[in-house]
Each structure stands twice: as structure tokens, then as C-alpha cells.
CSV table of C-alpha atoms and ligand atoms in Angstrom, one decimal:
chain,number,residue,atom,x,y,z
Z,1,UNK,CA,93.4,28.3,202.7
Z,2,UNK,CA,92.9,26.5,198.9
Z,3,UNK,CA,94.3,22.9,199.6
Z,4,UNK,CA,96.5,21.9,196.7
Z,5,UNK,CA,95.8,19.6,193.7
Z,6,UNK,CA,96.3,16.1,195.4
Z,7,UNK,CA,98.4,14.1,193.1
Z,8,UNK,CA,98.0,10.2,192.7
Z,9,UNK,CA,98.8,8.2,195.7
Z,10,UNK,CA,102.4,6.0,194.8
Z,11,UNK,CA,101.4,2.5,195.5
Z,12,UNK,CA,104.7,0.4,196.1
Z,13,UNK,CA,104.0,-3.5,195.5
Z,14,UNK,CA,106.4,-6.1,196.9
Z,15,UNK,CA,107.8,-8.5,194.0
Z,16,UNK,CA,108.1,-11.8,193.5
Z,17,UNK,CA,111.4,-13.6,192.0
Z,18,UNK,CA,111.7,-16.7,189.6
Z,19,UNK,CA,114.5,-18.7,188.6
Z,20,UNK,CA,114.7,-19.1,184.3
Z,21,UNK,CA,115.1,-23.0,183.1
Z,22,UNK,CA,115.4,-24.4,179.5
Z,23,UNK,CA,116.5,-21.0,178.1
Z,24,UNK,CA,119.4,-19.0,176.9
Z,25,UNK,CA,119.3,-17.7,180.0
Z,26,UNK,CA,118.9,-21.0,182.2
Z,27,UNK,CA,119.8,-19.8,185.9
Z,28,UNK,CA,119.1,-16.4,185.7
Z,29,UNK,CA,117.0,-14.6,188.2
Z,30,UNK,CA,113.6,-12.6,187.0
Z,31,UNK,CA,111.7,-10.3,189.7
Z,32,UNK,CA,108.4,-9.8,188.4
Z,33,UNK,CA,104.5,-9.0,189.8
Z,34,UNK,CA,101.0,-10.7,188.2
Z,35,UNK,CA,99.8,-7.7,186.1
Z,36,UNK,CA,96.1,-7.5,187.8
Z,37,UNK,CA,98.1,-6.0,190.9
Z,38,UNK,CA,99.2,-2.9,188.7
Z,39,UNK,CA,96.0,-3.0,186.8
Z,40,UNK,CA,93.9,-2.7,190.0
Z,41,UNK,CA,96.0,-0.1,191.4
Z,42,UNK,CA,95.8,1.8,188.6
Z,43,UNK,CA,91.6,1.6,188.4
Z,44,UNK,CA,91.7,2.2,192.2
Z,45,UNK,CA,93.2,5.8,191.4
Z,46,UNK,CA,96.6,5.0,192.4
Z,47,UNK,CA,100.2,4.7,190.3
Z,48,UNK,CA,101.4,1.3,190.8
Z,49,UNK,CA,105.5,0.8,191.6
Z,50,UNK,CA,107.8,-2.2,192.0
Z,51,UNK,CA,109.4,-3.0,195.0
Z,52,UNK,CA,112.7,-5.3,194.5
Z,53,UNK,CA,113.1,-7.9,196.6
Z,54,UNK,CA,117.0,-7.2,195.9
Z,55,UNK,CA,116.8,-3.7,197.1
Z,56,UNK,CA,119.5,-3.9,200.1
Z,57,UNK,CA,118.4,-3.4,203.4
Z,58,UNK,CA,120.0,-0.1,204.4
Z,59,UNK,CA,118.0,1.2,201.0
Z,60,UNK,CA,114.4,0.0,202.3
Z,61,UNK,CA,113.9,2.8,204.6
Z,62,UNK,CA,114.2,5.3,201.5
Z,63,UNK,CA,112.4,3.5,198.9
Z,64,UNK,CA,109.6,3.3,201.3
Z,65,UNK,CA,109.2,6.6,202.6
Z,66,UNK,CA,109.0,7.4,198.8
Z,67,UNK,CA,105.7,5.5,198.3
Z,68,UNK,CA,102.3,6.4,199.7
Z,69,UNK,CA,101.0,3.2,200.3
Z,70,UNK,CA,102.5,-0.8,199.8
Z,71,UNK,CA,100.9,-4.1,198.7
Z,72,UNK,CA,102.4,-6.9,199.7
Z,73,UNK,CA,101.4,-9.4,197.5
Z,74,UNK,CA,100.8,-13.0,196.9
Z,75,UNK,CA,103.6,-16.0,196.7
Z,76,UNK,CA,105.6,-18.5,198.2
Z,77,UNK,CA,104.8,-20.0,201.8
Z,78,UNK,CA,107.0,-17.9,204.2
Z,79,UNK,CA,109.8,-19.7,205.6
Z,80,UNK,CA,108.5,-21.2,209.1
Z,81,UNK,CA,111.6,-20.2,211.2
Z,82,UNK,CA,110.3,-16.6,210.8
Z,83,UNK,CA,107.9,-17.9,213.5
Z,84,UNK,CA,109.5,-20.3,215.6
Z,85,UNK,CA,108.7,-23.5,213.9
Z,86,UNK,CA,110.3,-26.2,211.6
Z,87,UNK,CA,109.8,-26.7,208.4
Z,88,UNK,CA,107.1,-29.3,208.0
Z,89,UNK,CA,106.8,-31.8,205.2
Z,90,UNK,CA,104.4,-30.0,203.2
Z,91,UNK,CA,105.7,-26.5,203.3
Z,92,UNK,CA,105.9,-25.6,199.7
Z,93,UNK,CA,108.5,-23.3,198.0
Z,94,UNK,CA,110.1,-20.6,200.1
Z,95,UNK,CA,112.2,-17.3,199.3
Z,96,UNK,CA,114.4,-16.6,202.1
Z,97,UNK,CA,115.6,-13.2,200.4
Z,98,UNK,CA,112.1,-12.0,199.8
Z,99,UNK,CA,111.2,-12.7,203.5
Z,100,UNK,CA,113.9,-10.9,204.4
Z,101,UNK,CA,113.0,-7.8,201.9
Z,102,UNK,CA,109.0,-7.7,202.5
Z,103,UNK,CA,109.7,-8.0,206.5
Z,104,UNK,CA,111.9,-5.1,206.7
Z,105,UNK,CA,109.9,-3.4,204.5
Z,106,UNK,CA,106.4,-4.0,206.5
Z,107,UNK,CA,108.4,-2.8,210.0
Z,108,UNK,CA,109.6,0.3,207.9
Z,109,UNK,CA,106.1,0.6,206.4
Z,110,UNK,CA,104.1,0.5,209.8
Z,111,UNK,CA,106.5,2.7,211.2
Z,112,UNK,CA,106.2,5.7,208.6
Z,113,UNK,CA,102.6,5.0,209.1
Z,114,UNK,CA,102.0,4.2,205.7
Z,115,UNK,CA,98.9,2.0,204.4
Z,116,UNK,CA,99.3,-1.3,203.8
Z,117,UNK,CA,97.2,-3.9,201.9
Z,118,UNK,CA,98.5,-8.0,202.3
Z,119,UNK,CA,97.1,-10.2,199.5
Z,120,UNK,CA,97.7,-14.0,200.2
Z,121,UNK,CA,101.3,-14.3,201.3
Z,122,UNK,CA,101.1,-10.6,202.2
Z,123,UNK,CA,98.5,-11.7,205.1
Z,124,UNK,CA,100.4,-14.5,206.2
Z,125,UNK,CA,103.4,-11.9,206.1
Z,126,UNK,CA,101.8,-9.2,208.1
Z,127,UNK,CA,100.6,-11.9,211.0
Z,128,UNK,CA,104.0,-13.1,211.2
Z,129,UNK,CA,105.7,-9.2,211.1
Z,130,UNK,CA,103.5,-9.1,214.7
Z,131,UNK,CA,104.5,-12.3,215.9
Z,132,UNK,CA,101.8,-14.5,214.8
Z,133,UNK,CA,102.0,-18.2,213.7
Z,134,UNK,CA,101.2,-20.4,210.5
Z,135,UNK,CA,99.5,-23.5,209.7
Z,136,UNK,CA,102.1,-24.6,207.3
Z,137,UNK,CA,99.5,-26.6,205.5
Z,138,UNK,CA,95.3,-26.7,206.7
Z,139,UNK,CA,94.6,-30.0,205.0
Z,140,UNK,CA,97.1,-31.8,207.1
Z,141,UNK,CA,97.0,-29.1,210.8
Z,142,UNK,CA,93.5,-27.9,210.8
Z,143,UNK,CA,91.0,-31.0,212.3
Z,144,UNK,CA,87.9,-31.2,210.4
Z,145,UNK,CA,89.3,-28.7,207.7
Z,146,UNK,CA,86.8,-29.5,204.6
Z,147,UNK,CA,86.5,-26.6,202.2
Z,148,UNK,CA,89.1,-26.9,199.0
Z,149,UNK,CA,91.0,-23.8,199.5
Z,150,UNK,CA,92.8,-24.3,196.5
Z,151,UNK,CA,90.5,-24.2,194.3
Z,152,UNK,CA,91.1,-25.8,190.8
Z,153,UNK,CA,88.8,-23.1,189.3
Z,154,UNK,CA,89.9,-20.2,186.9
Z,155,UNK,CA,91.1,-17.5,189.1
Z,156,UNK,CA,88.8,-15.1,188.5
Z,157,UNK,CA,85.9,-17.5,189.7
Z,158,UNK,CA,84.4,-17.0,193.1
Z,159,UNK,CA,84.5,-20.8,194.9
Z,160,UNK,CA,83.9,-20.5,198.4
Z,161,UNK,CA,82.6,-18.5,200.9
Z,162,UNK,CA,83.5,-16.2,203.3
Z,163,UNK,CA,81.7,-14.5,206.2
Z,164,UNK,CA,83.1,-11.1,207.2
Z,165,UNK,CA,83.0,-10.0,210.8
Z,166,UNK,CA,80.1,-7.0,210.9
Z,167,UNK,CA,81.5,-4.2,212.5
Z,168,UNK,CA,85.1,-4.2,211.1
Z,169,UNK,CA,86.7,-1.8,208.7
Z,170,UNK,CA,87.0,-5.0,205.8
Z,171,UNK,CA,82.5,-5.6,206.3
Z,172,UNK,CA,82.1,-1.6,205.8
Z,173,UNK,CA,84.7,-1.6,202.4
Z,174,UNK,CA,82.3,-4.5,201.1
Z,175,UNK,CA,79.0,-3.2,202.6
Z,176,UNK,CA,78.1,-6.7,203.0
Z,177,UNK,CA,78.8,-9.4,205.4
Z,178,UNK,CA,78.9,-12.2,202.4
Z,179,UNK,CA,81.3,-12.7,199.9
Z,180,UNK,CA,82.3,-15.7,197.5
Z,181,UNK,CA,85.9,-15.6,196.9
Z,182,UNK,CA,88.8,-16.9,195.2
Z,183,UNK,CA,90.7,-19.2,197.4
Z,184,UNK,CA,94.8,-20.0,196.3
Z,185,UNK,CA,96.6,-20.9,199.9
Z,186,UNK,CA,97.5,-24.2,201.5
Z,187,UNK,CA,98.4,-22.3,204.6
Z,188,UNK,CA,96.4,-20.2,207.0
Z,189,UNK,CA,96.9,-17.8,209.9
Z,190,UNK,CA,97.5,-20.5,213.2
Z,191,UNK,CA,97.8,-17.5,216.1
Z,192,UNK,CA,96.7,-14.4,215.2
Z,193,UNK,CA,99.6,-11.5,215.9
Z,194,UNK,CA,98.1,-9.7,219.0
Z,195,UNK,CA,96.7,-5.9,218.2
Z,196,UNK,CA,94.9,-7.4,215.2
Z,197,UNK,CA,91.4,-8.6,215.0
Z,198,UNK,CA,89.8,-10.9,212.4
Z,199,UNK,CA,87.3,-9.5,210.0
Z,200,UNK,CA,86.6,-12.7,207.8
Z,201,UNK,CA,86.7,-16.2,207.9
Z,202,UNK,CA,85.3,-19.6,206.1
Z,203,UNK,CA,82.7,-21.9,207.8
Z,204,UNK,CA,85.4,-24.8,208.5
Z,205,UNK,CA,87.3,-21.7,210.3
Z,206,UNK,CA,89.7,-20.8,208.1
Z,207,UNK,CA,90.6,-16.7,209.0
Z,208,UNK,CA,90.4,-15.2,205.5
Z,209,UNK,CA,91.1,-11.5,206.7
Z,210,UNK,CA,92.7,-9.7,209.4
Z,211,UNK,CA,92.6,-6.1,210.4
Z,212,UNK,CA,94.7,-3.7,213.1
Z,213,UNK,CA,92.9,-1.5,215.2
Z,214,UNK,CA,95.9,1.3,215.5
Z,215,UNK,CA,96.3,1.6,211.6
Z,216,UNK,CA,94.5,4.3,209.7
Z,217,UNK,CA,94.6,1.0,207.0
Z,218,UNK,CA,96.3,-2.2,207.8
Z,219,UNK,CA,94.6,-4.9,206.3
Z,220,UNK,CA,95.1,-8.2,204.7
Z,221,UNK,CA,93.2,-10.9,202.9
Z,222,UNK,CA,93.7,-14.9,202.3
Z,223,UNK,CA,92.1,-14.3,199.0
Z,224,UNK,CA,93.0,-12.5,195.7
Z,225,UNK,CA,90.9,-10.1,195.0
Z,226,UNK,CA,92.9,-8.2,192.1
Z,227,UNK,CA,91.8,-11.6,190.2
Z,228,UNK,CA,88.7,-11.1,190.5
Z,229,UNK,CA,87.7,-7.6,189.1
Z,230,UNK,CA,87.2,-8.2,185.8
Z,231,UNK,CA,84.1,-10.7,186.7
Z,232,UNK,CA,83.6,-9.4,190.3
Z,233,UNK,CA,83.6,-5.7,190.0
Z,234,UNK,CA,82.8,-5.3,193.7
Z,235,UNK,CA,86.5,-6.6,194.7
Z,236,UNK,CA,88.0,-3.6,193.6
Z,237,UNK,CA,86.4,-1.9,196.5
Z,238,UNK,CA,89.5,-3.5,198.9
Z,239,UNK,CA,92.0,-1.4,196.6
Z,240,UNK,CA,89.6,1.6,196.4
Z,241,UNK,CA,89.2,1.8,200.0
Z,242,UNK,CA,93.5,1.7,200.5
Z,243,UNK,CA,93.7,4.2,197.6
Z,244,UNK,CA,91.1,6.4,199.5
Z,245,UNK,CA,92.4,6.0,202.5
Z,246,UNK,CA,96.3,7.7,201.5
Z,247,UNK,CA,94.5,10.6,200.3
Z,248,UNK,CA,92.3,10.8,203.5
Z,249,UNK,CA,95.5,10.9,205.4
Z,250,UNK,CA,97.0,13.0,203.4
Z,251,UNK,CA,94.1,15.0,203.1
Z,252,UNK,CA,94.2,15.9,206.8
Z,253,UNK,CA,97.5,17.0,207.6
W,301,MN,MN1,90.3,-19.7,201.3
């Protein structure tokens, strides 16, 4: 039987919300996305699509199953409660309304089965989805933590390194176990959520990426890749191998 013409993988990515000062508009609310996540979508094959961090709950499950695949992206530290814990002095800026949107949305996600991709935030937000813990900030939790993991560099220069785990799905996207990344986070992943595995990390043992074994593609990474491209053409391969992977799945049934 002729397969028919795959269309474009739909690639939902989770939103990010700012409040407007000093303008006509002082006080008004602004949900918005960096562009390079829709640009490296759209060179990864797919068709990018924002996710609302207002859409209500009882909405999530639809505007999920609608999509092929979902980004959760970068952003504010997630609120510690989420995992048990007190807000520490040096948790930064939180958004109780998106953590209520993208964790919904990641259960809903994982349970249609869809592939996901966490950048940044959406790493720390899949560890915590699975009951994982946060440092709420490495400079002041981890002992002996030395590398600058907020780097002061231009975000599309590669500062620090990262050793990927051979053998995991993240080492055979990148064919290598190198890479020099980006680095943008104060926080890192404390207890990994159990059913995943790490597939990267810094030499002052910072995890940098993180992996489930049940997923056809559930991965996330401390860095930001989709900043990278234009300089670091080899970082598109994370997006490429997410793209691939929908039309794998879909390929197969
Ligand atoms: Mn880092």
C-alpha cells in the first residue's frame, strides 16, 4: 500500500509571559517566545506553534493532542514548592501560572505519547513533572561548583564544556561525546526524576542533559541550543533529531 504524503510535523512551544512598564500600556500582560525557537523549528522541518500559558486547563488536553511534538522552552526558575522545597534566597523570578500551564501540558504530552524536547527551564520542568528536585541556585548548593554557568558571553558563543554520556540517545544525535555550549541557568537538576538517565554533564558535575528510556523522544538540555545555530550549525541536530523522530512514529503506524 502507497504511504501518504507526510505533512510537516506541528511543533507546539510553551510561552513565556512579561509584564509591560513605562508604556501606554504599563501593566499589561505580553505572552511571547525568543524567535530562534520558531526559526529552528522551522529549519528542522517542522511548523512551529504557540502554546499560551493562559490556555485554561480543561483546554490543554485538546490543544495538545493537536500538535505533533512540544518544546518546552527556556525562562523563569520554576517555583520550588513544585518540588517540596522553600523558596531560597536566591531563587530568581517565578511564574506560577506558567508552571501550572507547562506541567499540565508535559503530563498530557507524555501521556499522548507525543515527543518532547526541554530547553533550559523546560529540563528543569521535565525533572520536576517526574518528581525530581532543584538546586535553586549552584553557586550557593553545589560544593566546589567552579564553572560560570552563566556565562557573560554573546549567546550564540560556545563557553563551557560538556561531556555527553556515550551510549545515550543525546551522544548518537551529536555523534560525538564533546560539545562546547552555551550555558544561561543559575539552577541545576539536584535529584534526577527516577526513569530518566543522564546523557550529559560539566566537569564540576553540573547534569546538562537528561533522557527517559520509555519515550520514543523525551529529552532535555541545560543549554540553549536554538542560540547557537547560526555559529554552531551542528546544534540544530537536537531539533532535527525531535523533528525526525514524529515522522518516525508517525511513519510506523
Ligand atoms: Mn551550563
Amino acid at each position: 500500500m502507497k504511504t501518504k504524503k507526510l505533512q510537516k510535523p506541528l511543533i507546539g512551544i510553551s510561552t513565556n509571559q512579561y509584564i509591560l512598564e513605562n508604556s501606554p500600556f504599563a501593566g499589561q500582560k505580553r505572552i511571547y517566545i525568543n524567535r530562534d525557537y520558531t526559526e529552528c523549528v522551522l529549519k528542522a522541518g517542522g511548523i512551529p506553534f504557540l502554546l499560551p500559558l493562559n490556555t485554561p486547563l480543561e483546554a490543554i488536553e485538546q490543544q495538545i493532542m493537536a500538535m505533533d511534538g512540544i518544546v518546552f522552552s527556556g525562562g523563569q526558575d520554576v517555583h520550588p514548592l513544585r518540588y517540596g522545597e522553600e523558596p531560597s534566597r536566591f531563587l530568581e523570578a517565578v511564574c506560577s501560572e506558567r508552571d501550572e500551564y507547562e506541567l499540565e501540558a508535559l503530563k498530557l504530552a507524555y501521556a499522548l505519547k507525543k515527543p518532547i524536547l526541554g530547553i533550559c527551564r523546560g529540563l528543569q520542568l521535565i525533572n520536576i513533572a517526574f518528581g525530581g528536585t532543584l538546586y535553586q541556585d549552584i553557586g550557593h548548593q553545589i560544593p566546589h561548583q567552579s564553572i560560570q554557568h552563566f556565562q557573560k558571553a554573546h549567546k550564540a558563543v560556545a563557553t563551557h564544556s560538556v561531556e555527553l554520556v556515550p551510549k545515550t540517545l543525546l551522544a548518537s544525535i551529536f555523534e560525538t561525546n564533546h560539545l562546547i555550549t552555551n550555558s544561561f541557568h543559575h539552577q541545576a537538576i539536584k535529584d534526577l526524576a527516577h526513569g530518566f538517565k543522564v546523557n550529559a554533564m560539566t566537569r564540576d558535575g553540573v547534569i546538562e542533559g537528561i533522557e527517559r528510556e520509555d519515550s520514543s523522544f523525551l529529552v532535555g538540555v541545560q543549554w540553549h541550543p536554538e542560540m547557537m545555530i547560526e555559529k554552531h550549525p551542528e546544534m540544530l541536530k537536537l531539533f532535527a533529531a525531535f523533528v525526525s523522530s514524529i515522522e518516525e512514529q508517525s511513519g510506523s503506524e
